[in-house]
mmCIF file of C-alpha atoms in Angstrom:
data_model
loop_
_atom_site.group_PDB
_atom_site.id
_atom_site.type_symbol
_atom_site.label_atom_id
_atom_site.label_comp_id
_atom_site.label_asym_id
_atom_site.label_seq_id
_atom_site.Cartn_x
_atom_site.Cartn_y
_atom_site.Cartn_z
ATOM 1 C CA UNK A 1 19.479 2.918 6.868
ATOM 2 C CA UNK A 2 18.503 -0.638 7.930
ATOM 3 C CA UNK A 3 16.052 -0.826 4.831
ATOM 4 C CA UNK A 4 17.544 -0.256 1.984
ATOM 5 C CA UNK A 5 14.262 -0.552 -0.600
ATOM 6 C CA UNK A 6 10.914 1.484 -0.359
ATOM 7 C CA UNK A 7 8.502 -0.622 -2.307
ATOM 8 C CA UNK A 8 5.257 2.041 -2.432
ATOM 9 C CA UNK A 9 5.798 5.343 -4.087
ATOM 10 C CA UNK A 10 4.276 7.450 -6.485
ATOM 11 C CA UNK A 11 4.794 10.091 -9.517
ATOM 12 C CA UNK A 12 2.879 12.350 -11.019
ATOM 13 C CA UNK A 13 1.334 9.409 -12.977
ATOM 14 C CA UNK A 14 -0.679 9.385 -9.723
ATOM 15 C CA UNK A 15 -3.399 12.277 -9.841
ATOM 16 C CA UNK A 16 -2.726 12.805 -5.777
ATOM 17 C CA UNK A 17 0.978 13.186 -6.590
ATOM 18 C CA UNK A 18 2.950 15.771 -8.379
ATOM 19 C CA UNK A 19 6.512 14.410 -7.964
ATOM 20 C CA UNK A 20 8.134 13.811 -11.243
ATOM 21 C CA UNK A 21 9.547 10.092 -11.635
ATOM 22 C CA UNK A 22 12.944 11.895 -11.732
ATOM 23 C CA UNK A 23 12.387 13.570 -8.466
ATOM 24 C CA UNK A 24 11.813 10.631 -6.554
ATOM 25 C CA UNK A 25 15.165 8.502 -8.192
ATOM 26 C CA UNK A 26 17.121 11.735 -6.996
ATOM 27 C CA UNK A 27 16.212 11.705 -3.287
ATOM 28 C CA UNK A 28 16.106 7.723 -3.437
ATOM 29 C CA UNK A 29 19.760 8.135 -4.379
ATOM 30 C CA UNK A 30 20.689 11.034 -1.767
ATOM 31 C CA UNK A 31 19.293 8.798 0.950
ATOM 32 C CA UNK A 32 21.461 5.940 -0.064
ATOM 33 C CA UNK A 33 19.081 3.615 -0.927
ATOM 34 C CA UNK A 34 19.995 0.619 -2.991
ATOM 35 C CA UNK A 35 16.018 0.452 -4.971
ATOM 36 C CA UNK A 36 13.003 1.782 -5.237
ATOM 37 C CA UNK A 37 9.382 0.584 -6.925
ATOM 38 C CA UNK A 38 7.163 2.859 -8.391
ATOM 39 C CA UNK A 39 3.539 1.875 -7.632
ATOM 40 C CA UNK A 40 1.385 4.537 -9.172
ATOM 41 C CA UNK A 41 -2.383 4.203 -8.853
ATOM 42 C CA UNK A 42 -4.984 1.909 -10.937
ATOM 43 C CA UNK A 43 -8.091 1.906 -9.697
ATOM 44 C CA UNK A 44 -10.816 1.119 -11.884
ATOM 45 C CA UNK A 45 -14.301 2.093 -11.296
ATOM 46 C CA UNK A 46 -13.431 4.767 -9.167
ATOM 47 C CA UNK A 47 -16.267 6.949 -8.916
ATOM 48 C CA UNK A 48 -15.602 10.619 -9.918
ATOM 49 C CA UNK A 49 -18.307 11.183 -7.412
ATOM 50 C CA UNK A 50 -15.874 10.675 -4.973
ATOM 51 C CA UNK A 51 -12.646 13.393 -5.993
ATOM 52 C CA UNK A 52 -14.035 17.049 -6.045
ATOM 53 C CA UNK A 53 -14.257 18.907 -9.445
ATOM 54 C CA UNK A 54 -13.482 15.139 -11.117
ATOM 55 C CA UNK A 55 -15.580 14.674 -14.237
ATOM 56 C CA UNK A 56 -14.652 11.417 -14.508
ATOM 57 C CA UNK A 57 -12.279 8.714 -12.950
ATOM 58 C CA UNK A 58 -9.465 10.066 -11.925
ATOM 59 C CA UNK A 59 -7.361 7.192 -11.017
ATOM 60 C CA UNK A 60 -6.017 5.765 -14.142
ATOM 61 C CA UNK A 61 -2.939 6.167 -16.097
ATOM 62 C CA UNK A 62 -1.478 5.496 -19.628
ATOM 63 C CA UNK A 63 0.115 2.259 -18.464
ATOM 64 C CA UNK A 64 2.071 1.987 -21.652
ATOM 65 C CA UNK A 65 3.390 5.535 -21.272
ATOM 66 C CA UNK A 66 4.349 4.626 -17.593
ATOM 67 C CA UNK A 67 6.333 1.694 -18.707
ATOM 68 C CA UNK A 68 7.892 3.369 -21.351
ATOM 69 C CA UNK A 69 9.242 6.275 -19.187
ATOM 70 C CA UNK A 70 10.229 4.116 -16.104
ATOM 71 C CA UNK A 71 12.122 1.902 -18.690
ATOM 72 C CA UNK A 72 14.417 5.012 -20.408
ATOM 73 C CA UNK A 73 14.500 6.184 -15.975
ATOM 74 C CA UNK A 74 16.632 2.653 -15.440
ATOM 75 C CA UNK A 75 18.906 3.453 -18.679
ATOM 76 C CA UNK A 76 19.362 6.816 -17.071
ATOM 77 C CA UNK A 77 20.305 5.680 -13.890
ATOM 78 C CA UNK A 78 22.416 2.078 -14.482
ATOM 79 C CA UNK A 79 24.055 2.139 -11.093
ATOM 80 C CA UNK A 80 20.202 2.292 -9.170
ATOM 81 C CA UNK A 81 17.732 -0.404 -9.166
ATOM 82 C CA UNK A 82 14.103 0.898 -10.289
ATOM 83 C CA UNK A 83 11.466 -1.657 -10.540
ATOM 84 C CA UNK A 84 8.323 -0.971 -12.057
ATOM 85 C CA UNK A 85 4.851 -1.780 -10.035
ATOM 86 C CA UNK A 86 1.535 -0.711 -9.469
ATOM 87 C CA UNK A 87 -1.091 -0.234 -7.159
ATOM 88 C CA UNK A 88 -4.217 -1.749 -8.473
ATOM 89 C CA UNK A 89 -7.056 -0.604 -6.730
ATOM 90 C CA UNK A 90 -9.412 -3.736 -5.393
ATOM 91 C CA UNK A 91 -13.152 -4.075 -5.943
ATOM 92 C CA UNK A 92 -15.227 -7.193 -6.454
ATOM 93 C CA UNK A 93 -16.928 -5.655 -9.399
ATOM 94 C CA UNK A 94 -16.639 -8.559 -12.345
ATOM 95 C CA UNK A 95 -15.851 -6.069 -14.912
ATOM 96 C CA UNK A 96 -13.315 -4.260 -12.593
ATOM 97 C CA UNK A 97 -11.869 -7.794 -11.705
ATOM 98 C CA UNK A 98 -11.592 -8.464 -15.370
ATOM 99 C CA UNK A 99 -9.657 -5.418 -15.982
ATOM 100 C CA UNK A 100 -7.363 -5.737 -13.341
ATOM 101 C CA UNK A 101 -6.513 -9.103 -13.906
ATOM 102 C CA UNK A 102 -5.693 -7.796 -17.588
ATOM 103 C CA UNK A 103 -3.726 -4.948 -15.705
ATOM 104 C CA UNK A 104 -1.617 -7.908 -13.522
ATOM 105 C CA UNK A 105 -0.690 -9.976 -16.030
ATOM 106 C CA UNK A 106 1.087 -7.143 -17.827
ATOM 107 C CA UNK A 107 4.924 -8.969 -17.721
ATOM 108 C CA UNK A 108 6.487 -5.178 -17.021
ATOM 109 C CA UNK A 109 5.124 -5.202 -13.743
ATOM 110 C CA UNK A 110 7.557 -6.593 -11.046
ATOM 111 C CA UNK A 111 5.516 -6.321 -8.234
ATOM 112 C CA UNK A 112 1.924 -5.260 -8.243
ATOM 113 C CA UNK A 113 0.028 -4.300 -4.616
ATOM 114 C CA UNK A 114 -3.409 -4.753 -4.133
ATOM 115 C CA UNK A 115 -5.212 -1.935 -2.349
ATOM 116 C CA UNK A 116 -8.758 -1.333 -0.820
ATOM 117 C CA UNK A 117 -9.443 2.692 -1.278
ATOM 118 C CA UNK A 118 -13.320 2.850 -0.772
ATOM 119 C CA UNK A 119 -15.915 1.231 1.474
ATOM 120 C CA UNK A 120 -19.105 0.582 0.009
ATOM 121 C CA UNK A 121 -17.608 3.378 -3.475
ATOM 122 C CA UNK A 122 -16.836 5.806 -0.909
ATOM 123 C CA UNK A 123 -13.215 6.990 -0.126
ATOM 124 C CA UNK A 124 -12.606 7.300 3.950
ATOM 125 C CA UNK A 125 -10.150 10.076 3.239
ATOM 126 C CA UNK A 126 -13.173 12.808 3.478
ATOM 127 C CA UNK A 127 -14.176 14.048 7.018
ATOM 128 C CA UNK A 128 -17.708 13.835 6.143
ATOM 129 C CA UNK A 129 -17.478 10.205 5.409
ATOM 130 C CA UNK A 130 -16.591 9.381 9.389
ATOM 131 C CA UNK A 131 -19.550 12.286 10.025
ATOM 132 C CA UNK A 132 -22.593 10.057 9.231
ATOM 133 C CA UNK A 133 -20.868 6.699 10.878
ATOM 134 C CA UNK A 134 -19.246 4.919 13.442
ATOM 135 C CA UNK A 135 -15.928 4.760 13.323
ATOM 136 C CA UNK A 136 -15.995 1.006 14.867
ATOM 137 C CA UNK A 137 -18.786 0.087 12.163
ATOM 138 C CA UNK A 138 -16.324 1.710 9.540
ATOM 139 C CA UNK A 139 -13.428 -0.054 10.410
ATOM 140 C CA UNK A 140 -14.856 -3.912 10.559
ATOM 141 C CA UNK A 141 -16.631 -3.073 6.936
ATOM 142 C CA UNK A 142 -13.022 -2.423 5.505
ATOM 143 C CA UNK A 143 -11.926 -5.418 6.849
ATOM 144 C CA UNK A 144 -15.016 -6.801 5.463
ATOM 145 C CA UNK A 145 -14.270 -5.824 2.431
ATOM 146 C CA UNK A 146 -10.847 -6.666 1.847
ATOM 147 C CA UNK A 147 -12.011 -10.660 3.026
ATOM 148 C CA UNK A 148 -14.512 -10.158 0.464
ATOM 149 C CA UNK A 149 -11.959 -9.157 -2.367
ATOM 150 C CA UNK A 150 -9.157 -11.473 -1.253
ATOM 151 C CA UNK A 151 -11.913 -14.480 -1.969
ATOM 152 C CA UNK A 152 -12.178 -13.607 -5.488
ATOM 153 C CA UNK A 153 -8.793 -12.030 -6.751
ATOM 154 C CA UNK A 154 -5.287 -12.672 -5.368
ATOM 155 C CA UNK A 155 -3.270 -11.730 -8.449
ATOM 156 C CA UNK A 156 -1.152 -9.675 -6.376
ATOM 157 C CA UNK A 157 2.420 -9.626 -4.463
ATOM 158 C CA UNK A 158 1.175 -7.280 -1.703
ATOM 159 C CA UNK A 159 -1.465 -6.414 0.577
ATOM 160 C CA UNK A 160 -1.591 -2.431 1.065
ATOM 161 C CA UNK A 161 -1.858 -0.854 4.039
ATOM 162 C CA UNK A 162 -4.272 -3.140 5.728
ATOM 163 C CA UNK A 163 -6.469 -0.922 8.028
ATOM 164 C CA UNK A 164 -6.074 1.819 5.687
ATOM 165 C CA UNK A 165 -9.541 3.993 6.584
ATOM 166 C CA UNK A 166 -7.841 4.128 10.313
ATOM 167 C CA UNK A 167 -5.456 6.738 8.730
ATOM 168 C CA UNK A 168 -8.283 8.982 8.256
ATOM 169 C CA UNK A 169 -10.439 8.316 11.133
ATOM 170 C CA UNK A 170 -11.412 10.944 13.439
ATOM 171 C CA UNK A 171 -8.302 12.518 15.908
ATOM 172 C CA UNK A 172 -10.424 11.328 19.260
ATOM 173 C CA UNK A 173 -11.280 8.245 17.544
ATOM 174 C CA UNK A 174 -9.852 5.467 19.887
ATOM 175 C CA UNK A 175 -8.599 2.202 17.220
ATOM 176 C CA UNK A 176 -8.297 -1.279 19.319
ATOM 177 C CA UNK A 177 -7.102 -4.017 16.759
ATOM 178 C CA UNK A 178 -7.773 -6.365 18.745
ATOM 179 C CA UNK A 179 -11.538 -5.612 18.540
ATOM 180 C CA UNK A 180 -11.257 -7.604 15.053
ATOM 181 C CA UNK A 181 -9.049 -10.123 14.722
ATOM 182 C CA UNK A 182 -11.348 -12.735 14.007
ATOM 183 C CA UNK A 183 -11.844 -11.033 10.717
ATOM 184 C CA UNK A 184 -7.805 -9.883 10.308
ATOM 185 C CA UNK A 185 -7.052 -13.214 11.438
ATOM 186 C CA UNK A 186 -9.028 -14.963 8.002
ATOM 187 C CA UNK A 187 -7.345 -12.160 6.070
ATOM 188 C CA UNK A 188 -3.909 -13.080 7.238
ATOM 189 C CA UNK A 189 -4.276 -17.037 6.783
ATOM 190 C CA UNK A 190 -5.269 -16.200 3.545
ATOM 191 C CA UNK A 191 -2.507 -13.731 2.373
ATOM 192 C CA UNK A 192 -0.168 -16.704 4.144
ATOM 193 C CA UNK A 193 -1.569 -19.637 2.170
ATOM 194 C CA UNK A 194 -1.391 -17.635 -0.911
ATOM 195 C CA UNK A 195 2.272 -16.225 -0.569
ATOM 196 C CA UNK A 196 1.417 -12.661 -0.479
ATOM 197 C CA UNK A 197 3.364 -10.186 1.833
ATOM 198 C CA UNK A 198 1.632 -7.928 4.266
ATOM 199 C CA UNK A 199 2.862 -4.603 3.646
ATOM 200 C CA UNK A 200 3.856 -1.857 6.579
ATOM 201 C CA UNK A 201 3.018 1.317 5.228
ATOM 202 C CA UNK A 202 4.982 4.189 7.241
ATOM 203 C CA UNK A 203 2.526 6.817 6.093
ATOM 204 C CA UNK A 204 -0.141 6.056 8.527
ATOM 205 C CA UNK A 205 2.922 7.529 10.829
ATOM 206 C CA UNK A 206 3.871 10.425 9.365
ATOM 207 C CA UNK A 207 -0.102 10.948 8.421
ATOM 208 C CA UNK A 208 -1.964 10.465 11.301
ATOM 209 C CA UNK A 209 -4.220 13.104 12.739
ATOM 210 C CA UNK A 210 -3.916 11.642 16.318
ATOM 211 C CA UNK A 211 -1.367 13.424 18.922
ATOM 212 C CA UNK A 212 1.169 10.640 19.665
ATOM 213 C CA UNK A 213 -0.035 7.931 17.530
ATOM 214 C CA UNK A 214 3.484 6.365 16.223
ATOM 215 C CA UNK A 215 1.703 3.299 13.928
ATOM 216 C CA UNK A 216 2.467 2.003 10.812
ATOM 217 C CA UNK A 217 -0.822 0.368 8.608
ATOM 218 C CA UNK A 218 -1.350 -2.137 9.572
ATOM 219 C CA UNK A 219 -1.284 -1.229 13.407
ATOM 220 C CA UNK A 220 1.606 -3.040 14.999
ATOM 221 C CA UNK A 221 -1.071 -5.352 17.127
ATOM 222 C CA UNK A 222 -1.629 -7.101 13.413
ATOM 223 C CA UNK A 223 1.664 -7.148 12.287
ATOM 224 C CA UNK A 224 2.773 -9.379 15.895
ATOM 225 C CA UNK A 225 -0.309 -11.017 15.018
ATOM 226 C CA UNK A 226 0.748 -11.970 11.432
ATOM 227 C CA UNK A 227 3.317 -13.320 12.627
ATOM 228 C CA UNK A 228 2.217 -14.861 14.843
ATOM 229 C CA UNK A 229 0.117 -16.794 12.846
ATOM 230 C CA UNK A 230 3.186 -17.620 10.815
ATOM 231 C CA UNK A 231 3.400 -14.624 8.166
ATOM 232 C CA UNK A 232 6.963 -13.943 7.527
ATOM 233 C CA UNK A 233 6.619 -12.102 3.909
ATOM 234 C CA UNK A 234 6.840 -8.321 4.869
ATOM 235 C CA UNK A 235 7.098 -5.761 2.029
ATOM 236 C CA UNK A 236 7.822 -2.039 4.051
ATOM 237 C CA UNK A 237 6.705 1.574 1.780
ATOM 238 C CA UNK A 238 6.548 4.874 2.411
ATOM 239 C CA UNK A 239 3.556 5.582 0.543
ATOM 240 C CA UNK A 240 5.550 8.705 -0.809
ATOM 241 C CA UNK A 241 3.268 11.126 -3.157
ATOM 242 C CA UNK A 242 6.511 13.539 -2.835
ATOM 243 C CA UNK A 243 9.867 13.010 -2.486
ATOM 244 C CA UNK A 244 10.067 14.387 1.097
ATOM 245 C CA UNK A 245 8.568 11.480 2.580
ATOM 246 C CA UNK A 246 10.675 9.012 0.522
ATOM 247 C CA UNK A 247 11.679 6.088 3.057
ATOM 248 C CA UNK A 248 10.152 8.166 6.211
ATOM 249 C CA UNK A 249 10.086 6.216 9.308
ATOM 250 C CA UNK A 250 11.538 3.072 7.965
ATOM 251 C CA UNK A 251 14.309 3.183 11.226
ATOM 252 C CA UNK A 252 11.225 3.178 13.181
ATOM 253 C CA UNK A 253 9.592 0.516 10.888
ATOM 254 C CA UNK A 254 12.713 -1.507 11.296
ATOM 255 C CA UNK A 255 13.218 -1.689 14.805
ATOM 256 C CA UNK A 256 9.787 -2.567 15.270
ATOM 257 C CA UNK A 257 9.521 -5.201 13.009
ATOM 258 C CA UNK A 258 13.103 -6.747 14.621
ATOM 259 C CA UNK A 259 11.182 -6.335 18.302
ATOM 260 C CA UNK A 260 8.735 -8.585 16.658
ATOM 261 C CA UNK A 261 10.907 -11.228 15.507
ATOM 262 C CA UNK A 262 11.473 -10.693 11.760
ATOM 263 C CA UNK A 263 14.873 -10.647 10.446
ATOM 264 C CA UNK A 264 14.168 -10.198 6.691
ATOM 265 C CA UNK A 265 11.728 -8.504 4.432
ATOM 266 C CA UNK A 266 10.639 -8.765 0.884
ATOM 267 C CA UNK A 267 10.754 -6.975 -2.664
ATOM 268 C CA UNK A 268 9.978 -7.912 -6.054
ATOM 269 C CA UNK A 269 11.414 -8.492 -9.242
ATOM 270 C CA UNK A 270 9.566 -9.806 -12.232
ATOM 271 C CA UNK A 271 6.690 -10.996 -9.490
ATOM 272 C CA UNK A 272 9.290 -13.325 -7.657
ATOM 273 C CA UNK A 273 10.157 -12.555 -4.133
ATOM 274 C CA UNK A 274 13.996 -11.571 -2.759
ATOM 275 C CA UNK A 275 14.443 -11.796 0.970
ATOM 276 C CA UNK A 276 16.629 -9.306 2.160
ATOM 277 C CA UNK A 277 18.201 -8.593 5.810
ATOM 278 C CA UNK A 278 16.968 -6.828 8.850
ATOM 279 C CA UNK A 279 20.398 -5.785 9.805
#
């Protein structure tokens, strides 16, 4: 396998995951990787509203319990790199801002990714969300969004899955990128300036709902177009809630990120980035 680290997976320290921490080191190992991060959710504020028979939010985790048993994982497995990370959930709420810049300072974290999950505190994941509006309409507000959070917090190594809410659009639902690159264009120059990697998830692959529809999120249109515009900091993740998706696609994700023009991409350790070959 041409890439040899999957830097976005989650345990059962995730609610939307039941894969033990364990579970995901095995099949890490069986594939042959050389590393993995775990990036388990954080998203605070998330409104219970929005996860059926949720009383309350159910994105958040015991983060020193996470360290702790991600620290005894590495003793248990000396001869595998396992970095420790997290997937902090953006929103432009001060007191959420506040916490999460608590939450990225934490010096355990090697890499922390920075995530948009709702539009306007509701999650795209449910049909009935795309129901009551346009898909087009949907799409430029999470863009919107993530311009809006990237203007007031940046205390992050990686942008998630940019165009995230495509993943759950409707299956006739035609997505042209190029319908809003004025606005991915901003995001870009500003993930560039600030030394953040643009991440390519392999989920929306392996997840889509359209027939045929082979694209990573971001939509290969926006990776050429980062780099393009000079981006050369790629992180790549599976996104991998169970280990059976562990490093899916990422021969796909590699040659199309060498017909591009990259020849490396990034991980993490103690928040400082390591270039590693395309070969």
């Amino acid at each position: 396998m041409r890439i040899q680290y999957d830097t976005h997976l989650h345990s059962d320290f995730s609610m939307d995951s039941k894969a033990s921490v364990t579970s995901q080191i095995n099949r890490a190992v069986e594939l042959g990787l050389s590393g993995i991060c775990f990036t388990d959710h954080m998203d605070y504020g998330f409104p219970a509203d929005q996860c059926p028979g949720c009383e309350e939010n159910p994105f958040q985790f015991d983060v020193d319990n996470y360290i702790r048993t991600l620290t005894d994982a590495k003793k248990q497995y000396p001869d595998f790199e396992i970095n420790i990370g997290v997937e902090c959930g953006l929103q432009a709420d001060p007191d959420i801002l506040e916490a999460n810049n608590k939450l990225c300072e934490n010096p355990a974290f090697d890499q922390v990714i920075g995530s948009i999950h709702l539009i306007d505190k509701k999650d795209p994941y449910y049909p009935e969300f795309w129901s009551k509006n346009d898909p087009d309409s949907i799409i430029k507000k999470y863009f919107i969004t993530t311009l809006d959070n990237l203007t007031v917090f940046s205390n992050f190594n990686i942008l998630g899955h940019l165009d995230y809410a495509v993943r759950y659009s409707p299956s006739d639902y035609m997505y042209h990128p190029e319908s809003f690159l004025e606005i991915t264009d901003e995001i870009m120059n500003i993930i560039i300036k600030k030394g953040i990697a643009l991440e390519v998830n392999t989920s929306g692959i392996y997840k889509t709902k359209r027939t045929g529809d082979r694209n990573p999120n971001p939509h290969p249109v926006l990776i050429r177009r980062y780099y393009e515009l000079g981006g050369r900091l790629i992180s790549i993740g599976s996104d991998a809630h169970d280990p059976s998706v562990l490093a899916c696609e990422f021969d796909y994700a590699a040659e199309l990120l060498t017909d591009i023009g990259f020849t490396e991409y990034v991980t993490f350790k103690n928040r400082k980035p390591i270039l590693h070959a395309l070969l």
